[in-house]
Tab-separated table of C-alpha atoms in Angstrom:
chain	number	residue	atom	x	y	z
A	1	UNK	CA	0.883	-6.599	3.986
A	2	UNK	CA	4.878	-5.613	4.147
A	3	UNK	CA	4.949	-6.948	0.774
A	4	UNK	CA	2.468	-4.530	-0.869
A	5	UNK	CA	3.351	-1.629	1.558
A	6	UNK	CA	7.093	-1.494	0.573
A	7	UNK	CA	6.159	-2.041	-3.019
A	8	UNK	CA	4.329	1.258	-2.575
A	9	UNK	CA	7.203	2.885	-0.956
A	10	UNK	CA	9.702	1.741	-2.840
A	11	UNK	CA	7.706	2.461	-6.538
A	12	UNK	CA	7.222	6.171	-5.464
A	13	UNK	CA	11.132	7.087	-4.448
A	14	UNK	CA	12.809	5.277	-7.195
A	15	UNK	CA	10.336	6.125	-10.034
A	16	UNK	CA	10.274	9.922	-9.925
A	17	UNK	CA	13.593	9.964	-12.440
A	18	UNK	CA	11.676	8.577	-15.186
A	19	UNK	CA	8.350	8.800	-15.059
A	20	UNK	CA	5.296	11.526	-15.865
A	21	UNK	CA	3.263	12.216	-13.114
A	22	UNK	CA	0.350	10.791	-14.961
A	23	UNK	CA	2.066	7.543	-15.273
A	24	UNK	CA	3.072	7.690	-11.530
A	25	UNK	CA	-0.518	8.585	-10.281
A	26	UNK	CA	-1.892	5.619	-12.639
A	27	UNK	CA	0.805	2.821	-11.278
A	28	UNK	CA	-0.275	4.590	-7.493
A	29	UNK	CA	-4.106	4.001	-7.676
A	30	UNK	CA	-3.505	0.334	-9.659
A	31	UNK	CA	-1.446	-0.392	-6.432
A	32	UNK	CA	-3.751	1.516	-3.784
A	33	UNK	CA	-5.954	-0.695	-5.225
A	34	UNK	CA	-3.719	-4.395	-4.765
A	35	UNK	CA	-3.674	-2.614	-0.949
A	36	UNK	CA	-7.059	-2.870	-0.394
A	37	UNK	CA	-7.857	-5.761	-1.803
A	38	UNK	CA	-4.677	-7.434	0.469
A	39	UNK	CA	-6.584	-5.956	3.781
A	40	UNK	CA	-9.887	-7.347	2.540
A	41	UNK	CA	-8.417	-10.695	2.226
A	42	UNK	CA	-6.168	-10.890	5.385
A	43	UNK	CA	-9.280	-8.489	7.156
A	44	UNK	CA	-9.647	-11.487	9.971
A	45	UNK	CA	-5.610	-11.143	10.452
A	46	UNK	CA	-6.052	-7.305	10.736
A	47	UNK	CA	-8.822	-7.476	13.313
A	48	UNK	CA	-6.934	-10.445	14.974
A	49	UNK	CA	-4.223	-7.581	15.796
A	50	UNK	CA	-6.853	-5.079	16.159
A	51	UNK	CA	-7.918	-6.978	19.193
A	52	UNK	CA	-4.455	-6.248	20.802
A	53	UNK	CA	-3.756	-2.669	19.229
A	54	UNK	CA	-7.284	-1.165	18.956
A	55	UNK	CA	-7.193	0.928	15.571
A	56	UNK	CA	-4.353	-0.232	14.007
A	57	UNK	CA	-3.938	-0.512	10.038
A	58	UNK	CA	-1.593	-1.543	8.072
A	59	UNK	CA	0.567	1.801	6.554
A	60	UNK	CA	0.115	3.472	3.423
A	61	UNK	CA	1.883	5.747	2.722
A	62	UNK	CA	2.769	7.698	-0.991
């Protein structure tokens, strides 16, 4: 999960030099969607921790 979090992070402050917003939204939703598919496949990890911190998810943020 830290992996594709920071990616996220780190894609949207470093790529605002160079980039058209259209690009930056397209690279955004490819990787919103890598996100989602990480929770689905560590989803028994997530509600493992759930079960200790009632709510939590993993951060996303843009």
């Amino acid at each position: 999960m830290h992996i594709a979090y920071s990616s996220l992070t780190n894609f949207h402050t470093h790529s605002k030099r160079n980039r058209t917003r259209n690009e930056i939204d397209k690279v955004l939703k490819l990787r919103h969607k890598a996100y989602e598919a990480a929770c689905i496949k560590h989803r028994e990890e997530i509600a493992a921790i759930q079960k200790y911190l009632p709510g939590w998810q993993p951060a996303f943020e843009m």
